[in-house]
């Protein structure tokens, strides 16, 4: 339904740049701004910020003025860049790329994010994370679905895993 996209603003991520666009009707797309970087692998929008994983760290980009996006904060990549990002309340969850991990960051002050917990008891590249209460679920490229207890944010704990039998890139 094209009426639903009238005046919609979107953020598109490509390998090198993030484009900020506006769709004003079904035939008009205009670029509002661009943020250049060495590489972007995963992207989420939260409180006028774009959270993106890059080879040089996790970046928090202020997009309150989409014509002039500005990096305002960052977190170190723990081993490799995240390929999955999920946000729930005041926490961001990151699933590792080349090396398996699950990381939690406190983003209650979005301008000063802090890593609060991590587990490296994960194998494979994560592509998507789902949060349900005190549990996170993450499928990896090693055909495994992980169940992670996140009730203690400083100590996420893998409590179960199941072999999916084939590659899975998403979870809902």
Tab-separated table of N, CA and C in Angstrom:
chain	number	residue	atom	x	y	z
A	1	UNK	N	0.843	-1.174	0.000
A	1	UNK	CA	0.000	0.000	0.000
A	1	UNK	C	0.886	1.234	0.000
A	2	UNK	N	0.914	1.967	-1.096
A	2	UNK	CA	1.806	3.112	-1.243
A	2	UNK	C	1.430	4.270	-0.330
A	3	UNK	N	0.190	4.375	0.112
A	3	UNK	CA	-0.199	5.458	1.004
A	3	UNK	C	0.537	5.364	2.344
A	4	UNK	N	0.899	4.181	2.749
A	4	UNK	CA	1.603	3.983	4.014
A	4	UNK	C	3.026	4.535	3.988
A	5	UNK	N	3.633	4.692	2.822
A	5	UNK	CA	5.016	5.147	2.782
A	5	UNK	C	5.140	6.641	2.544
A	6	UNK	N	4.037	7.366	2.493
A	6	UNK	CA	4.101	8.811	2.278
A	6	UNK	C	4.901	9.470	3.398
A	7	UNK	N	5.862	10.293	3.008
A	7	UNK	CA	6.730	11.030	3.939
A	7	UNK	C	7.498	10.131	4.910
A	8	UNK	N	7.813	8.938	4.506
A	8	UNK	CA	8.576	8.024	5.344
A	8	UNK	C	10.067	8.310	5.200
A	9	UNK	N	10.766	8.297	6.327
A	9	UNK	CA	12.225	8.435	6.298
A	9	UNK	C	12.827	7.072	6.586
A	10	UNK	N	13.844	6.733	5.867
A	10	UNK	CA	14.497	5.440	6.016
A	10	UNK	C	16.000	5.623	6.081
A	11	UNK	N	16.639	4.621	6.641
A	11	UNK	CA	18.087	4.587	6.714
A	11	UNK	C	18.529	3.327	5.986
A	12	UNK	N	19.355	3.485	4.982
A	12	UNK	CA	19.838	2.363	4.198
A	12	UNK	C	21.324	2.178	4.450
A	13	UNK	N	21.715	0.956	4.692
A	13	UNK	CA	23.117	0.672	4.923
A	13	UNK	C	23.666	-0.095	3.730
A	14	UNK	N	24.783	0.360	3.246
A	14	UNK	CA	25.519	-0.403	2.249
A	14	UNK	C	26.851	-0.764	2.884
A	15	UNK	N	27.694	-1.399	2.127
A	15	UNK	CA	28.956	-1.848	2.702
A	15	UNK	C	29.820	-0.692	3.203
A	16	UNK	N	29.832	0.432	2.510
A	16	UNK	CA	30.720	1.536	2.854
A	16	UNK	C	29.990	2.739	3.436
A	17	UNK	N	28.776	3.032	2.999
A	17	UNK	CA	28.097	4.242	3.451
A	17	UNK	C	26.726	3.926	4.030
A	18	UNK	N	26.211	4.845	4.806
A	18	UNK	CA	24.838	4.787	5.267
A	18	UNK	C	24.127	5.983	4.648
A	19	UNK	N	23.042	5.718	3.935
A	19	UNK	CA	22.257	6.774	3.302
A	19	UNK	C	21.012	7.051	4.125
A	20	UNK	N	20.662	8.303	4.260
A	20	UNK	CA	19.443	8.712	4.923
A	20	UNK	C	18.528	9.254	3.831
A	21	UNK	N	17.369	8.614	3.653
A	21	UNK	CA	16.487	8.984	2.556
A	21	UNK	C	15.097	9.308	3.075
A	22	UNK	N	14.341	9.983	2.242
A	22	UNK	CA	12.942	10.259	2.519
A	22	UNK	C	12.133	9.820	1.317
A	23	UNK	N	11.048	9.098	1.594
A	23	UNK	CA	10.131	8.679	0.538
A	23	UNK	C	8.871	9.511	0.719
A	24	UNK	N	8.646	10.474	-0.186
A	24	UNK	CA	7.529	11.382	-0.002
A	24	UNK	C	6.264	10.924	-0.722
A	25	UNK	N	6.400	10.089	-1.697
A	25	UNK	CA	5.269	9.406	-2.320
A	25	UNK	C	5.824	8.183	-3.027
A	26	UNK	N	4.991	7.476	-3.704
A	26	UNK	CA	5.450	6.215	-4.292
A	26	UNK	C	6.459	6.401	-5.414
A	27	UNK	N	6.679	7.634	-5.865
A	27	UNK	CA	7.570	7.849	-6.988
A	27	UNK	C	8.757	8.740	-6.663
A	28	UNK	N	8.798	9.316	-5.456
A	28	UNK	CA	9.858	10.270	-5.135
A	28	UNK	C	10.685	9.800	-3.950
A	29	UNK	N	11.957	9.585	-4.198
A	29	UNK	CA	12.902	9.239	-3.150
A	29	UNK	C	14.010	10.278	-3.194
A	30	UNK	N	14.294	10.877	-2.051
A	30	UNK	CA	15.356	11.878	-2.020
A	30	UNK	C	16.355	11.558	-0.923
A	31	UNK	N	17.602	11.844	-1.203
A	31	UNK	CA	18.669	11.614	-0.233
A	31	UNK	C	18.733	12.812	0.716
A	32	UNK	N	18.728	12.522	2.038
A	32	UNK	CA	18.818	13.571	3.043
A	32	UNK	C	20.237	13.744	3.554
A	33	UNK	N	20.988	12.663	3.611
A	33	UNK	CA	22.350	12.742	4.122
A	33	UNK	C	23.089	11.439	3.921
A	34	UNK	N	24.380	11.456	4.257
A	34	UNK	CA	25.218	10.275	4.086
A	34	UNK	C	26.287	10.266	5.169
A	35	UNK	N	26.623	9.070	5.645
A	35	UNK	CA	27.723	8.901	6.589
A	35	UNK	C	28.667	7.879	5.976
A	36	UNK	N	29.914	8.279	5.732
A	36	UNK	CA	30.910	7.393	5.127
A	36	UNK	C	31.729	6.716	6.212
A	37	UNK	N	32.065	5.469	5.965
A	37	UNK	CA	32.839	4.689	6.916
A	37	UNK	C	33.597	3.608	6.153
A	38	UNK	N	34.466	2.913	6.858
A	38	UNK	CA	35.235	1.862	6.188
A	38	UNK	C	34.387	0.642	5.854
A	39	UNK	N	33.384	0.313	6.655
A	39	UNK	CA	32.465	-0.789	6.375
A	39	UNK	C	31.381	-0.799	7.439
A	40	UNK	N	30.153	-1.147	7.049
A	40	UNK	CA	29.022	-1.278	7.970
A	40	UNK	C	28.447	-2.675	7.800
A	41	UNK	N	28.236	-3.377	8.916
A	41	UNK	CA	27.776	-4.763	8.830
A	41	UNK	C	26.375	-4.984	9.380
A	42	UNK	N	26.001	-4.252	10.407
A	42	UNK	CA	24.669	-4.356	10.991
A	42	UNK	C	24.249	-2.955	11.404
A	43	UNK	N	22.937	-2.710	11.447
A	43	UNK	CA	22.464	-1.361	11.731
A	43	UNK	C	21.131	-1.416	12.472
A	44	UNK	N	20.974	-0.540	13.469
A	44	UNK	CA	19.710	-0.373	14.210
A	44	UNK	C	19.506	1.108	14.472
A	45	UNK	N	18.237	1.511	14.552
A	45	UNK	CA	17.892	2.892	14.860
A	45	UNK	C	17.322	2.945	16.281
A	46	UNK	N	17.779	3.924	17.091
A	46	UNK	CA	17.319	4.060	18.473
A	46	UNK	C	17.541	5.494	18.949
A	47	UNK	N	16.497	6.167	19.389
A	47	UNK	CA	16.565	7.509	19.964
A	47	UNK	C	17.371	8.502	19.110
A	48	UNK	N	16.985	8.674	17.881
A	48	UNK	CA	17.689	9.578	16.954
A	48	UNK	C	19.155	9.219	16.758
A	49	UNK	N	19.497	7.981	17.012
A	49	UNK	CA	20.853	7.492	16.772
A	49	UNK	C	20.769	6.262	15.878
A	50	UNK	N	21.793	6.089	15.071
A	50	UNK	CA	21.992	4.853	14.335
A	50	UNK	C	23.132	4.129	15.032
A	51	UNK	N	22.904	2.877	15.373
A	51	UNK	CA	23.957	2.042	15.948
A	51	UNK	C	24.392	1.106	14.838
A	52	UNK	N	25.673	1.143	14.493
A	52	UNK	CA	26.173	0.308	13.405
A	52	UNK	C	27.481	-0.356	13.815
A	53	UNK	N	27.692	-1.557	13.334
A	53	UNK	CA	28.957	-2.244	13.589
A	53	UNK	C	29.871	-2.029	12.400
A	54	UNK	N	31.125	-1.756	12.707
A	54	UNK	CA	32.128	-1.507	11.676
A	54	UNK	C	33.391	-2.283	12.033
A	55	UNK	N	34.319	-2.336	11.114
A	55	UNK	CA	35.588	-3.001	11.418
A	55	UNK	C	36.398	-2.206	12.438
A	56	UNK	N	36.058	-0.931	12.627
A	56	UNK	CA	36.784	-0.100	13.602
A	56	UNK	C	35.989	0.123	14.891
A	57	UNK	N	34.975	-0.673	15.132
A	57	UNK	CA	34.210	-0.573	16.371
A	57	UNK	C	32.729	-0.399	16.121
A	58	UNK	N	31.980	-0.356	17.203
A	58	UNK	CA	30.548	-0.125	17.153
A	58	UNK	C	30.339	1.380	17.257
A	59	UNK	N	29.668	1.965	16.281
A	59	UNK	CA	29.508	3.414	16.205
A	59	UNK	C	28.076	3.818	16.535
A	60	UNK	N	27.939	4.925	17.245
A	60	UNK	CA	26.658	5.533	17.561
A	60	UNK	C	26.629	6.865	16.818
A	61	UNK	N	25.712	7.006	15.867
A	61	UNK	CA	25.689	8.157	14.979
A	61	UNK	C	24.416	8.962	15.242
A	62	UNK	N	24.580	10.228	15.567
A	62	UNK	CA	23.445	11.120	15.784
A	62	UNK	C	22.854	11.492	14.434
A	63	UNK	N	21.570	11.174	14.241
A	63	UNK	CA	20.899	11.477	12.979
A	63	UNK	C	19.705	12.410	13.201
A	64	UNK	N	19.726	13.157	14.305
A	64	UNK	CA	18.629	14.106	14.543
A	64	UNK	C	18.565	15.138	13.419
A	65	UNK	N	19.709	15.433	12.800
A	65	UNK	CA	19.763	16.234	11.582
A	65	UNK	C	20.284	15.296	10.486
A	66	UNK	N	19.383	14.651	9.732
A	66	UNK	CA	19.827	13.632	8.775
A	66	UNK	C	20.735	14.147	7.669
A	67	UNK	N	20.759	15.442	7.431
A	67	UNK	CA	21.655	15.961	6.399
A	67	UNK	C	23.090	16.069	6.898
A	68	UNK	N	23.281	15.900	8.220
A	68	UNK	CA	24.618	15.998	8.798
A	68	UNK	C	24.810	14.968	9.916
A	69	UNK	N	24.790	13.680	9.591
A	69	UNK	CA	24.981	12.651	10.620
A	69	UNK	C	26.372	12.747	11.232
A	70	UNK	N	26.435	12.560	12.567
A	70	UNK	CA	27.691	12.736	13.291
A	70	UNK	C	27.909	11.580	14.261
A	71	UNK	N	29.073	10.982	14.220
A	71	UNK	CA	29.424	9.937	15.176
A	71	UNK	C	29.618	10.575	16.548
A	72	UNK	N	28.890	10.070	17.562
A	72	UNK	CA	28.930	10.663	18.902
A	72	UNK	C	29.551	9.756	19.953
A	73	UNK	N	29.603	8.465	19.698
A	73	UNK	CA	30.157	7.529	20.684
A	73	UNK	C	30.545	6.244	19.973
A	74	UNK	N	31.322	5.417	20.654
A	74	UNK	CA	31.692	4.124	20.083
A	74	UNK	C	32.022	3.136	21.187
A	75	UNK	N	32.008	1.866	20.822
A	75	UNK	CA	32.442	0.766	21.683
A	75	UNK	C	33.452	-0.063	20.902
A	76	UNK	N	34.381	-0.666	21.605
A	76	UNK	CA	35.347	-1.554	20.959
A	76	UNK	C	34.656	-2.828	20.481
A	77	UNK	N	35.130	-3.370	19.377
A	77	UNK	CA	34.696	-4.695	18.938
A	77	UNK	C	35.441	-5.739	19.758
A	78	UNK	N	34.725	-6.641	20.417
A	78	UNK	CA	35.396	-7.676	21.211
A	78	UNK	C	35.828	-8.856	20.339
A	79	UNK	N	36.933	-8.734	19.654
A	79	UNK	CA	37.441	-9.817	18.817
A	79	UNK	C	37.127	-9.638	17.351
A	80	UNK	N	35.869	-9.390	17.017
A	80	UNK	CA	35.475	-9.133	15.634
A	80	UNK	C	34.215	-8.274	15.653
A	81	UNK	N	33.903	-7.698	14.521
A	81	UNK	CA	32.735	-6.823	14.434
A	81	UNK	C	31.447	-7.629	14.589
A	82	UNK	N	30.431	-7.039	15.223
A	82	UNK	CA	29.144	-7.729	15.338
A	82	UNK	C	28.426	-7.799	13.993
A	83	UNK	N	27.723	-8.877	13.769
A	83	UNK	CA	26.887	-9.016	12.583
A	83	UNK	C	25.407	-8.949	12.946
A	84	UNK	N	25.103	-8.862	14.245
A	84	UNK	CA	23.719	-8.774	14.702
A	84	UNK	C	23.635	-7.757	15.828
A	85	UNK	N	22.574	-6.938	15.791
A	85	UNK	CA	22.318	-5.955	16.836
A	85	UNK	C	20.832	-6.015	17.171
A	86	UNK	N	20.525	-6.031	18.452
A	86	UNK	CA	19.131	-5.923	18.899
A	86	UNK	C	19.097	-4.972	20.079
A	87	UNK	N	17.993	-4.258	20.232
A	87	UNK	CA	17.841	-3.299	21.324
A	87	UNK	C	16.584	-3.645	22.098
A	88	UNK	N	16.686	-3.634	23.419
A	88	UNK	CA	15.544	-3.866	24.289
A	88	UNK	C	15.709	-2.970	25.506
A	89	UNK	N	14.786	-2.032	25.665
A	89	UNK	CA	14.842	-1.044	26.745
A	89	UNK	C	16.161	-0.287	26.697
A	90	UNK	N	16.921	-0.313	27.765
A	90	UNK	CA	18.174	0.455	27.835
A	90	UNK	C	19.412	-0.376	27.509
A	91	UNK	N	19.231	-1.488	26.826
A	91	UNK	CA	20.359	-2.359	26.512
A	91	UNK	C	20.423	-2.670	25.020
A	92	UNK	N	21.644	-2.733	24.520
A	92	UNK	CA	21.899	-3.180	23.156
A	92	UNK	C	22.610	-4.520	23.246
A	93	UNK	N	22.232	-5.423	22.379
A	93	UNK	CA	22.800	-6.770	22.349
A	93	UNK	C	23.493	-6.961	21.004
A	94	UNK	N	24.693	-7.516	21.045
A	94	UNK	CA	25.504	-7.668	19.846
A	94	UNK	C	25.934	-9.127	19.701
A	95	UNK	N	25.785	-9.677	18.491
A	95	UNK	CA	26.242	-11.025	18.186
A	95	UNK	C	27.446	-10.959	17.277
A	96	UNK	N	28.469	-11.704	17.610
A	96	UNK	CA	29.755	-11.621	16.940
A	96	UNK	C	29.771	-12.098	15.505
A	97	UNK	N	30.720	-11.541	14.775
A	97	UNK	CA	30.942	-11.906	13.389
A	97	UNK	C	31.853	-13.111	13.288
A	98	UNK	N	33.064	-12.907	12.837
A	98	UNK	CA	33.990	-14.007	12.571
A	98	UNK	C	34.288	-14.855	13.809
A	99	UNK	N	34.324	-14.223	14.977
A	99	UNK	CA	34.505	-14.985	16.217
A	99	UNK	C	33.210	-14.910	17.006
A	100	UNK	N	32.785	-16.019	17.560
A	100	UNK	CA	31.505	-16.058	18.249
A	100	UNK	C	31.536	-15.361	19.596
A	101	UNK	N	30.548	-14.514	19.841
A	101	UNK	CA	30.335	-13.911	21.153
A	101	UNK	C	28.948	-13.308	21.200
A	102	UNK	N	28.502	-13.029	22.405
A	102	UNK	CA	27.252	-12.320	22.659
A	102	UNK	C	27.576	-11.255	23.692
A	103	UNK	N	27.397	-9.985	23.324
A	103	UNK	CA	27.789	-8.870	24.188
A	103	UNK	C	26.577	-8.018	24.536
A	104	UNK	N	26.567	-7.490	25.761
A	104	UNK	CA	25.512	-6.591	26.221
A	104	UNK	C	26.140	-5.241	26.550
A	105	UNK	N	25.469	-4.161	26.086
A	105	UNK	CA	25.920	-2.804	26.401
A	105	UNK	C	24.760	-2.027	27.020
A	106	UNK	N	25.069	-1.273	28.063
A	106	UNK	CA	24.098	-0.367	28.672
A	106	UNK	C	24.067	0.901	27.822
A	107	UNK	N	22.910	1.221	27.248
A	107	UNK	CA	22.781	2.419	26.415
A	107	UNK	C	21.777	3.395	27.042
A	108	UNK	N	21.608	3.316	28.376
A	108	UNK	CA	20.686	4.242	29.042
A	108	UNK	C	21.121	5.689	28.819
A	109	UNK	N	22.431	5.924	28.734
A	109	UNK	CA	22.952	7.211	28.260
A	109	UNK	C	23.523	6.924	26.875
A	110	UNK	N	22.717	7.167	25.861
A	110	UNK	CA	23.080	6.792	24.487
A	110	UNK	C	24.362	7.460	24.013
A	111	UNK	N	24.744	8.567	24.648
A	111	UNK	CA	25.980	9.254	24.266
A	111	UNK	C	27.208	8.684	24.960
A	112	UNK	N	27.013	7.783	25.917
A	112	UNK	CA	28.125	7.121	26.614
A	112	UNK	C	27.798	5.649	26.850
A	113	UNK	N	27.704	4.850	25.791
A	113	UNK	CA	27.395	3.427	25.965
A	113	UNK	C	28.532	2.713	26.695
A	114	UNK	N	28.163	1.692	27.470
A	114	UNK	CA	29.150	0.946	28.253
A	114	UNK	C	28.909	-0.551	28.081
A	115	UNK	N	29.955	-1.280	27.721
A	115	UNK	CA	29.846	-2.743	27.682
A	115	UNK	C	29.722	-3.235	29.110
A	116	UNK	N	28.683	-4.049	29.383
A	116	UNK	CA	28.479	-4.539	30.746
A	116	UNK	C	28.665	-6.044	30.867
A	117	UNK	N	28.504	-6.786	29.778
A	117	UNK	CA	28.652	-8.231	29.866
A	117	UNK	C	28.946	-8.861	28.527
A	118	UNK	N	29.568	-10.043	28.588
A	118	UNK	CA	29.893	-10.766	27.345
A	118	UNK	C	30.064	-12.244	27.663
A	119	UNK	N	29.687	-13.080	26.711
A	119	UNK	CA	30.044	-14.492	26.758
A	119	UNK	C	30.658	-14.856	25.414
A	120	UNK	N	31.700	-15.657	25.465
A	120	UNK	CA	32.347	-16.133	24.242
A	120	UNK	C	32.058	-17.618	24.025
A	121	UNK	N	31.073	-18.135	24.755
A	121	UNK	CA	30.680	-19.543	24.634
A	121	UNK	C	29.698	-19.705	23.461
A	122	UNK	N	30.049	-19.104	22.333
A	122	UNK	CA	29.225	-19.085	21.122
A	122	UNK	C	30.134	-19.464	19.952
A	123	UNK	N	29.594	-20.223	19.015
A	123	UNK	CA	30.365	-20.593	17.835
A	123	UNK	C	29.618	-20.159	16.591
A	124	UNK	N	30.332	-19.537	15.672
A	124	UNK	CA	29.756	-19.118	14.412
A	124	UNK	C	29.381	-17.649	14.399
A	125	UNK	N	29.016	-17.189	13.222
A	125	UNK	CA	28.612	-15.801	13.005
A	125	UNK	C	27.127	-15.646	13.302
A	126	UNK	N	26.781	-14.664	14.116
A	126	UNK	CA	25.376	-14.367	14.412
A	126	UNK	C	24.843	-13.396	13.370
A	127	UNK	N	23.590	-13.597	12.954
A	127	UNK	CA	22.982	-12.682	11.994
A	127	UNK	C	21.762	-11.964	12.550
A	128	UNK	N	21.135	-12.507	13.576
A	128	UNK	CA	19.977	-11.862	14.170
A	128	UNK	C	19.799	-12.351	15.595
A	129	UNK	N	19.263	-11.459	16.437
A	129	UNK	CA	19.024	-11.749	17.845
A	129	UNK	C	17.571	-11.424	18.150
A	130	UNK	N	16.914	-12.258	18.943
A	130	UNK	CA	15.562	-11.972	19.439
A	130	UNK	C	15.621	-11.974	20.959
A	131	UNK	N	14.948	-10.996	21.580
A	131	UNK	CA	14.905	-10.886	23.034
A	131	UNK	C	13.480	-11.171	23.489
A	132	UNK	N	13.334	-12.032	24.501
A	132	UNK	CA	12.041	-12.328	25.096
A	132	UNK	C	12.229	-12.407	26.607
A	133	UNK	N	11.852	-11.330	27.298
A	133	UNK	CA	12.020	-11.285	28.746
A	133	UNK	C	13.479	-11.339	29.133
A	134	UNK	N	13.836	-12.319	29.946
A	134	UNK	CA	15.214	-12.475	30.424
A	134	UNK	C	16.044	-13.417	29.562
A	135	UNK	N	15.601	-13.633	28.312
A	135	UNK	CA	16.308	-14.565	27.441
A	135	UNK	C	16.553	-13.946	26.070
A	136	UNK	N	17.702	-14.264	25.525
A	136	UNK	CA	18.046	-13.885	24.157
A	136	UNK	C	18.179	-15.179	23.360
A	137	UNK	N	17.796	-15.112	22.105
A	137	UNK	CA	17.911	-16.246	21.202
A	137	UNK	C	18.697	-15.777	19.992
A	138	UNK	N	19.694	-16.559	19.613
A	138	UNK	CA	20.580	-16.144	18.535
A	138	UNK	C	20.949	-17.352	17.673
A	139	UNK	N	20.634	-17.249	16.387
A	139	UNK	CA	21.025	-18.290	15.440
A	139	UNK	C	22.369	-17.930	14.837
A	140	UNK	N	23.205	-18.942	14.598
A	140	UNK	CA	24.535	-18.687	14.052
A	140	UNK	C	24.770	-19.491	12.771
A	141	UNK	N	25.858	-19.139	12.117
A	141	UNK	CA	26.236	-19.804	10.871
A	141	UNK	C	26.689	-21.244	11.098
A	142	UNK	N	26.851	-21.653	12.348
A	142	UNK	CA	27.211	-23.040	12.645
A	142	UNK	C	25.969	-23.904	12.831
A	143	UNK	N	24.823	-23.453	12.241
A	143	UNK	CA	23.566	-24.202	12.273
A	143	UNK	C	23.051	-24.418	13.698
A	144	UNK	N	23.317	-23.461	14.579
A	144	UNK	CA	22.960	-23.606	15.979
A	144	UNK	C	22.109	-22.435	16.442
A	145	UNK	N	21.060	-22.743	17.204
A	145	UNK	CA	20.258	-21.728	17.869
A	145	UNK	C	20.640	-21.749	19.345
A	146	UNK	N	21.101	-20.596	19.845
A	146	UNK	CA	21.513	-20.466	21.235
A	146	UNK	C	20.416	-19.813	22.052
A	147	UNK	N	20.239	-20.298	23.288
A	147	UNK	CA	19.368	-19.680	24.281
A	147	UNK	C	20.284	-19.125	25.368
A	148	UNK	N	20.158	-17.811	25.640
A	148	UNK	CA	21.082	-17.131	26.547
A	148	UNK	C	20.296	-16.440	27.654
A	149	UNK	N	20.617	-16.772	28.900
A	149	UNK	CA	19.996	-16.115	30.047
A	149	UNK	C	20.642	-14.737	30.199
A	150	UNK	N	19.825	-13.677	30.116
A	150	UNK	CA	20.348	-12.314	30.226
A	150	UNK	C	19.799	-11.607	31.464
A	151	UNK	N	19.303	-12.371	32.447
A	151	UNK	CA	18.752	-11.750	33.655
A	151	UNK	C	19.819	-10.984	34.421
A	152	UNK	N	21.061	-11.471	34.399
A	152	UNK	CA	22.196	-10.751	34.969
A	152	UNK	C	22.981	-10.181	33.790
A	153	UNK	N	22.782	-8.897	33.525
A	153	UNK	CA	23.381	-8.274	32.333
A	153	UNK	C	24.906	-8.325	32.335
A	154	UNK	N	25.519	-8.412	33.502
A	154	UNK	CA	26.981	-8.459	33.563
A	154	UNK	C	27.531	-9.851	33.279
A	155	UNK	N	26.651	-10.851	33.258
A	155	UNK	CA	27.116	-12.219	33.063
A	155	UNK	C	26.122	-13.032	32.229
A	156	UNK	N	25.990	-12.728	30.933
A	156	UNK	CA	25.092	-13.536	30.099
A	156	UNK	C	25.578	-14.973	30.055
A	157	UNK	N	24.621	-15.897	30.100
A	157	UNK	CA	24.978	-17.303	30.240
A	157	UNK	C	24.228	-18.153	29.213
A	158	UNK	N	24.970	-18.875	28.372
A	158	UNK	CA	24.352	-19.807	27.433
A	158	UNK	C	23.751	-20.944	28.240
A	159	UNK	N	22.426	-21.098	28.127
A	159	UNK	CA	21.754	-22.147	28.909
A	159	UNK	C	21.254	-23.291	28.033
A	160	UNK	N	21.324	-23.110	26.733
A	160	UNK	CA	20.907	-24.176	25.839
A	160	UNK	C	21.274	-23.869	24.406
A	161	UNK	N	21.339	-24.917	23.630
A	161	UNK	CA	21.568	-24.753	22.200
A	161	UNK	C	21.004	-25.966	21.491
A	162	UNK	N	20.611	-25.741	20.251
A	162	UNK	CA	20.042	-26.825	19.460
A	162	UNK	C	20.624	-26.755	18.053
A	163	UNK	N	20.927	-27.915	17.500
A	163	UNK	CA	21.410	-28.003	16.128
A	163	UNK	C	20.217	-27.851	15.193
A	164	UNK	N	20.258	-26.860	14.322
A	164	UNK	CA	19.164	-26.596	13.415
A	164	UNK	C	19.201	-27.469	12.169
A	165	UNK	N	20.332	-28.096	11.918
A	165	UNK	CA	20.451	-28.969	10.767
A	165	UNK	C	20.812	-28.289	9.469
A	166	UNK	N	20.655	-26.977	9.437
A	166	UNK	CA	21.070	-26.218	8.254
A	166	UNK	C	21.264	-24.762	8.651
A	167	UNK	N	21.884	-24.009	7.764
A	167	UNK	CA	22.205	-22.613	7.999
A	167	UNK	C	20.937	-21.791	8.267
A	168	UNK	N	20.997	-20.923	9.269
A	168	UNK	CA	19.884	-20.015	9.562
A	168	UNK	C	20.433	-18.603	9.724
A	169	UNK	N	19.835	-17.655	9.006
A	169	UNK	CA	20.324	-16.276	9.107
A	169	UNK	C	19.353	-15.379	9.846
A	170	UNK	N	18.259	-15.910	10.376
A	170	UNK	CA	17.309	-15.043	11.054
A	170	UNK	C	16.509	-15.759	12.115
A	171	UNK	N	15.929	-14.937	12.979
A	171	UNK	CA	15.084	-15.439	14.057
A	171	UNK	C	14.068	-14.347	14.354
A	172	UNK	N	12.848	-14.726	14.661
A	172	UNK	CA	11.803	-13.733	14.979
A	172	UNK	C	11.044	-14.149	16.205
